[in-house]
Amino acid sequence: MKKYFKVKLELDPNEVDRVIEKSISEEIKGYVCSVERNVMTTAHNSVEYRNVVNNALVNICDGSFVARCIGIAHKRSFPTYIGADLFVKYVKKGIYNQYFLGNTPDILNGLKNNLRKWDSKIDSMSFKTLPFKNVEDFDYEKIANEINESNPDIIWVSLGAPKQEYFMSNLLPFLNKGVLFGFGAIFNFYSGDKKLKRAPKIFLKFNLEWLYRMIQEPKKNFQRNWSFLKICPTLILEERRNIKNTISKI
C-alpha cells in the first residue's frame, strides 16, 4: 500500500484481493478498512485514528470523492473498490466461514434471509448484535472468545466509522484468526431495509452512489460531504508538495 493524504490505500483491486485471500489462506489475522470521505476526514483530523487505519492489512478506496481528489493531486485517474461490491464478491464465493457482527436484530435477520440465496451454508454461520456502548467499553476478550468458537475466516463488522475501525483494532489481539472488514451500512443494503438501500444501477454506473446516499440521509451525508470538501484543498496541496519533494530527491 502507498500513502495518499497520509492514509495507506491499495488502489489496485486485484492486489486487494490477493492480500485478503493470502491472509485468509495463511490464517494471518488483521482488518480491512473501507476508506471513504468520512474515514479520510477523520484520519486527517486525528493522528490516533489515522494510525489505526494505517495498521490495516489493506485498505480500499471506497468512494469517488476520495478517488477524484487523489486523482487531482497526482494528475491521473484512480479506480475505486466499493465496499458493497467486495462484500457481495466474498459472500458469493461460498468458500469462507463468515461471522456477521453488529447492527440490529431486524437487520441481521433480513441479511441472513437474503444471503442464504447466495450461499446455502449461511444458515450455519453466526449473526450477532453488539450492545450499544462506547468503543472503549466493550468486553473485547468475551466477544473474541465467542467469535473464536465459530472459527471464521471472515468477520464482517457493522458499527459505522470511525467506531468500527477502533473496534476492529481493539478486538484483533484477542482473535485466533480471521480477517475483519469494517463496512458500515452494507448490512442494511442487503437486508431488505426499506430506509437504507443501495443506489440503483444508474447511480452506480455514473459514480453517483454518494448522491443517492445523500438523498436517503440528507442531514448526515451533507455534513460528511461538506466536511471532506472543506479539507480537500489542503489535502491536495500537501500531496502535491510531497510529490515534488519526492521527485527532487531522486
CSV table of C-alpha atoms in Angstrom, one decimal:
chain,number,residue,atom,x,y,z
A,1,MET,CA,0.0,0.0,0.0
A,2,LYS,CA,1.0,3.6,-0.6
A,3,LYS,CA,0.0,6.6,1.4
A,4,TYR,CA,-2.3,9.1,-0.2
A,5,PHE,CA,-3.2,12.1,2.0
A,6,LYS,CA,-1.2,10.3,4.8
A,7,VAL,CA,-3.6,7.3,4.6
A,8,LYS,CA,-2.5,4.0,3.3
A,9,LEU,CA,-4.5,2.8,0.4
A,10,GLU,CA,-4.3,0.0,-2.2
A,11,LEU,CA,-5.8,1.3,-5.4
A,12,ASP,CA,-5.3,-1.9,-7.4
A,13,PRO,CA,-8.4,-4.1,-6.8
A,14,ASN,CA,-6.5,-7.2,-7.8
A,15,GLU,CA,-3.8,-6.5,-5.2
A,16,VAL,CA,-6.6,-6.0,-2.6
A,17,ASP,CA,-8.0,-9.4,-3.4
A,18,ARG,CA,-4.5,-11.0,-3.3
A,19,VAL,CA,-3.8,-9.7,0.1
A,20,ILE,CA,-7.2,-10.7,1.5
A,21,GLU,CA,-7.1,-14.2,0.1
A,22,LYS,CA,-3.4,-14.8,1.1
A,23,SER,CA,-4.2,-13.6,4.7
A,24,ILE,CA,-7.2,-16.0,4.9
A,25,SER,CA,-5.3,-19.0,3.5
A,26,GLU,CA,-2.3,-18.4,5.7
A,27,GLU,CA,-4.5,-17.6,8.7
A,28,ILE,CA,-2.9,-14.1,9.1
A,29,LYS,CA,-5.3,-12.1,11.2
A,30,GLY,CA,-5.9,-8.4,10.5
A,31,TYR,CA,-8.5,-6.0,9.4
A,32,VAL,CA,-9.6,-4.1,6.3
A,33,CYS,CA,-10.8,-0.5,6.3
A,34,SER,CA,-13.2,1.0,3.8
A,35,VAL,CA,-11.8,4.5,3.2
A,36,GLU,CA,-14.4,6.9,2.0
A,37,ARG,CA,-14.9,10.6,2.7
A,38,ASN,CA,-15.8,10.3,6.4
A,39,VAL,CA,-12.9,8.0,7.1
A,40,MET,CA,-10.5,10.3,5.3
A,41,THR,CA,-11.8,13.4,7.1
A,42,THR,CA,-11.5,11.7,10.5
A,43,ALA,CA,-8.0,10.4,9.7
A,44,HIS,CA,-6.9,13.9,8.6
A,45,ASN,CA,-8.1,15.4,11.9
A,46,SER,CA,-7.0,12.6,14.3
A,47,VAL,CA,-3.5,11.1,14.3
A,48,GLU,CA,-4.7,8.3,16.6
A,49,TYR,CA,-7.4,7.3,14.2
A,50,ARG,CA,-5.1,7.6,11.2
A,51,ASN,CA,-2.7,5.2,12.9
A,52,VAL,CA,-5.5,2.7,13.4
A,53,VAL,CA,-6.4,2.9,9.7
A,54,ASN,CA,-2.8,2.6,8.6
A,55,ASN,CA,-2.3,-0.5,10.7
A,56,ALA,CA,-4.8,-2.4,8.5
A,57,LEU,CA,-3.8,-5.4,6.3
A,58,VAL,CA,-5.1,-3.5,3.3
A,59,ASN,CA,-7.4,-0.5,2.8
A,60,ILE,CA,-9.8,0.0,-0.1
A,61,CYS,CA,-10.7,3.3,-1.7
A,62,ASP,CA,-14.5,3.2,-1.3
A,63,GLY,CA,-15.7,6.4,-2.9
A,64,SER,CA,-15.4,8.5,-6.0
A,65,PHE,CA,-14.9,11.7,-3.9
A,66,VAL,CA,-11.7,10.3,-2.4
A,67,ALA,CA,-10.5,8.9,-5.7
A,68,ARG,CA,-11.1,12.1,-7.6
A,69,CYS,CA,-9.2,14.2,-5.0
A,70,ILE,CA,-6.3,11.8,-5.2
A,71,GLY,CA,-6.5,12.0,-9.0
A,72,ILE,CA,-6.4,15.8,-8.9
A,73,ALA,CA,-3.2,15.7,-6.8
A,74,HIS,CA,-1.5,13.1,-9.0
A,75,LYS,CA,-2.9,14.3,-12.3
A,76,ARG,CA,-4.3,11.0,-13.3
A,77,SER,CA,-7.4,8.9,-12.6
A,78,PHE,CA,-7.6,6.2,-9.9
A,79,PRO,CA,-10.1,3.4,-9.6
A,80,THR,CA,-12.4,2.7,-6.6
A,81,TYR,CA,-13.2,-0.6,-5.0
A,82,ILE,CA,-16.6,-0.2,-3.4
A,83,GLY,CA,-17.1,-2.0,-0.1
A,84,ALA,CA,-20.5,-3.3,-1.2
A,85,ASP,CA,-19.0,-4.9,-4.3
A,86,LEU,CA,-16.3,-6.5,-2.2
A,87,PHE,CA,-18.9,-7.8,0.3
A,88,VAL,CA,-21.0,-9.4,-2.5
A,89,LYS,CA,-18.0,-10.9,-4.1
A,90,TYR,CA,-16.7,-12.7,-1.0
A,91,VAL,CA,-20.1,-13.8,0.3
A,92,LYS,CA,-20.9,-15.3,-3.2
A,93,LYS,CA,-17.7,-17.2,-3.3
A,94,GLY,CA,-19.3,-19.6,-0.9
A,95,ILE,CA,-16.0,-21.0,0.3
A,96,TYR,CA,-15.4,-19.0,3.5
A,97,ASN,CA,-16.8,-19.4,7.0
A,98,GLN,CA,-18.1,-16.0,7.9
A,99,TYR,CA,-19.2,-14.1,11.0
A,100,PHE,CA,-21.6,-11.1,10.9
A,101,LEU,CA,-21.2,-8.7,13.8
A,102,GLY,CA,-23.1,-5.5,14.8
A,103,ASN,CA,-26.2,-3.6,13.7
A,104,THR,CA,-29.7,-4.6,14.9
A,105,PRO,CA,-31.6,-7.9,15.2
A,106,ASP,CA,-34.0,-7.0,12.5
A,107,ILE,CA,-31.2,-6.0,10.1
A,108,LEU,CA,-29.3,-9.2,10.8
A,109,ASN,CA,-32.4,-11.4,10.3
A,110,GLY,CA,-33.1,-9.8,7.0
A,111,LEU,CA,-29.5,-10.1,6.0
A,112,LYS,CA,-29.4,-13.8,6.8
A,113,ASN,CA,-32.5,-14.5,4.9
A,114,ASN,CA,-31.1,-12.7,1.8
A,115,LEU,CA,-27.6,-14.1,1.9
A,116,ARG,CA,-28.7,-17.7,2.1
A,117,LYS,CA,-29.8,-17.2,-1.5
A,118,TRP,CA,-26.1,-16.7,-2.4
A,119,ASP,CA,-24.6,-19.4,-0.1
A,120,SER,CA,-26.6,-22.2,1.3
A,121,LYS,CA,-24.1,-22.5,4.2
A,122,ILE,CA,-25.1,-19.1,5.5
A,123,ASP,CA,-27.6,-20.8,7.9
A,124,SER,CA,-24.8,-22.3,9.9
A,125,MET,CA,-22.9,-19.0,10.3
A,126,SER,CA,-23.2,-16.6,13.2
A,127,PHE,CA,-25.1,-13.3,13.1
A,128,LYS,CA,-24.6,-11.4,16.4
A,129,THR,CA,-25.6,-8.0,17.6
A,130,LEU,CA,-23.5,-5.8,19.9
A,131,PRO,CA,-24.6,-3.8,22.9
A,132,PHE,CA,-24.8,0.0,22.3
A,133,LYS,CA,-21.8,1.4,24.2
A,134,ASN,CA,-18.7,3.5,23.7
A,135,VAL,CA,-15.9,1.7,21.8
A,136,GLU,CA,-13.7,1.6,24.9
A,137,ASP,CA,-16.4,-0.1,27.0
A,138,PHE,CA,-16.7,-3.4,25.0
A,139,ASP,CA,-15.6,-6.6,26.6
A,140,TYR,CA,-13.3,-7.5,23.7
A,141,GLU,CA,-12.0,-10.7,25.2
A,142,LYS,CA,-15.5,-12.1,25.7
A,143,ILE,CA,-16.6,-11.0,22.1
A,144,ALA,CA,-13.4,-12.6,20.7
A,145,ASN,CA,-14.0,-15.9,22.6
A,146,GLU,CA,-17.4,-16.2,21.0
A,147,ILE,CA,-16.0,-15.5,17.6
A,148,ASN,CA,-13.1,-17.9,18.1
A,149,GLU,CA,-15.6,-20.7,18.8
A,150,SER,CA,-17.0,-20.2,15.3
A,151,ASN,CA,-13.5,-20.2,13.8
A,152,PRO,CA,-14.4,-17.8,11.0
A,153,ASP,CA,-12.2,-16.9,8.0
A,154,ILE,CA,-14.0,-13.5,7.6
A,155,ILE,CA,-15.6,-11.3,10.3
A,156,TRP,CA,-17.9,-8.5,8.9
A,157,VAL,CA,-18.3,-5.6,11.3
A,158,SER,CA,-21.2,-3.1,11.0
A,159,LEU,CA,-20.8,-0.3,13.5
A,160,GLY,CA,-20.1,2.7,11.3
A,161,ALA,CA,-17.0,4.8,11.0
A,162,PRO,CA,-14.9,5.8,13.0
A,163,LYS,CA,-16.2,3.4,15.7
A,164,GLN,CA,-15.8,0.2,13.7
A,165,GLU,CA,-12.1,0.9,12.9
A,166,TYR,CA,-11.3,1.4,16.6
A,167,PHE,CA,-13.4,-1.7,17.4
A,168,MET,CA,-11.5,-3.9,15.0
A,169,SER,CA,-8.2,-2.7,16.2
A,170,ASN,CA,-9.1,-3.4,19.8
A,171,LEU,CA,-10.6,-6.8,19.1
A,172,LEU,CA,-7.8,-8.1,16.9
A,173,PRO,CA,-5.3,-9.1,19.7
A,174,PHE,CA,-7.9,-11.5,21.2
A,175,LEU,CA,-8.7,-13.3,18.0
A,176,ASN,CA,-7.1,-16.6,16.9
A,177,LYS,CA,-7.6,-16.0,13.2
A,178,GLY,CA,-9.8,-14.1,10.7
A,179,VAL,CA,-9.8,-11.1,8.6
A,180,LEU,CA,-12.2,-8.3,9.8
A,181,PHE,CA,-13.9,-5.9,7.5
A,182,GLY,CA,-15.4,-2.7,8.7
A,183,PHE,CA,-18.1,-1.9,6.2
A,184,GLY,CA,-20.8,0.1,8.0
A,185,ALA,CA,-24.2,0.3,6.2
A,186,ILE,CA,-23.6,-2.7,3.9
A,187,PHE,CA,-25.7,-5.0,6.3
A,188,ASN,CA,-28.6,-2.6,5.7
A,189,PHE,CA,-28.2,-2.6,1.9
A,190,TYR,CA,-28.6,-6.4,1.7
A,191,SER,CA,-31.1,-6.9,4.5
A,192,GLY,CA,-34.2,-5.6,2.7
A,193,ASP,CA,-34.1,-2.5,4.9
A,194,LYS,CA,-36.6,0.0,3.4
A,195,LYS,CA,-34.9,3.0,4.9
A,196,LEU,CA,-31.4,2.4,3.7
A,197,LYS,CA,-30.9,0.8,0.3
A,198,ARG,CA,-28.0,0.6,-2.1
A,199,ALA,CA,-28.2,3.0,-5.0
A,200,PRO,CA,-29.9,1.9,-8.3
A,201,LYS,CA,-27.6,0.8,-11.1
A,202,ILE,CA,-27.9,4.1,-13.0
A,203,PHE,CA,-26.3,5.9,-10.0
A,204,LEU,CA,-23.6,3.2,-9.7
A,205,LYS,CA,-22.8,3.5,-13.4
A,206,PHE,CA,-22.0,7.2,-13.2
A,207,ASN,CA,-20.3,7.0,-9.8
A,208,LEU,CA,-23.1,8.9,-8.1
A,209,GLU,CA,-23.7,6.5,-5.2
A,210,TRP,CA,-22.8,9.4,-2.9
A,211,LEU,CA,-25.7,11.4,-4.3
A,212,TYR,CA,-28.2,8.6,-3.6
A,213,ARG,CA,-26.9,8.2,-0.1
A,214,MET,CA,-27.3,11.9,0.5
A,215,ILE,CA,-30.9,11.7,-0.8
A,216,GLN,CA,-31.6,8.9,1.7
A,217,GLU,CA,-29.9,10.5,4.7
A,218,PRO,CA,-29.5,14.2,3.7
A,219,LYS,CA,-28.5,15.7,7.1
A,220,LYS,CA,-25.9,13.0,7.9
A,221,ASN,CA,-24.4,12.8,4.4
A,222,PHE,CA,-24.4,16.5,3.6
A,223,GLN,CA,-22.3,17.2,6.7
A,224,ARG,CA,-19.9,14.4,5.8
A,225,ASN,CA,-19.6,15.6,2.2
A,226,TRP,CA,-19.1,19.2,3.3
A,227,SER,CA,-16.5,18.2,6.0
A,228,PHE,CA,-14.5,16.4,3.3
A,229,LEU,CA,-14.8,19.1,0.7
A,230,LYS,CA,-13.5,21.7,3.2
A,231,ILE,CA,-10.3,19.8,3.7
A,232,CYS,CA,-9.8,18.7,0.0
A,233,PRO,CA,-7.7,21.8,-1.0
A,234,THR,CA,-5.4,21.3,1.9
A,235,LEU,CA,-5.1,17.6,1.2
A,236,ILE,CA,-4.3,18.2,-2.5
A,237,LEU,CA,-1.8,20.9,-1.8
A,238,GLU,CA,0.1,18.8,0.8
A,239,GLU,CA,0.0,15.8,-1.6
A,240,ARG,CA,1.5,17.8,-4.5
A,241,ARG,CA,4.2,19.2,-2.1
A,242,ASN,CA,5.1,15.7,-1.1
A,243,ILE,CA,5.2,14.5,-4.8
A,244,LYS,CA,7.6,17.4,-5.6
A,245,ASN,CA,9.8,16.7,-2.6
A,246,THR,CA,10.0,13.0,-3.6
A,247,ILE,CA,10.9,13.9,-7.2
A,248,SER,CA,13.6,16.4,-6.1
A,249,LYS,CA,15.3,13.7,-4.0
A,250,ILE,CA,15.6,11.3,-7.0
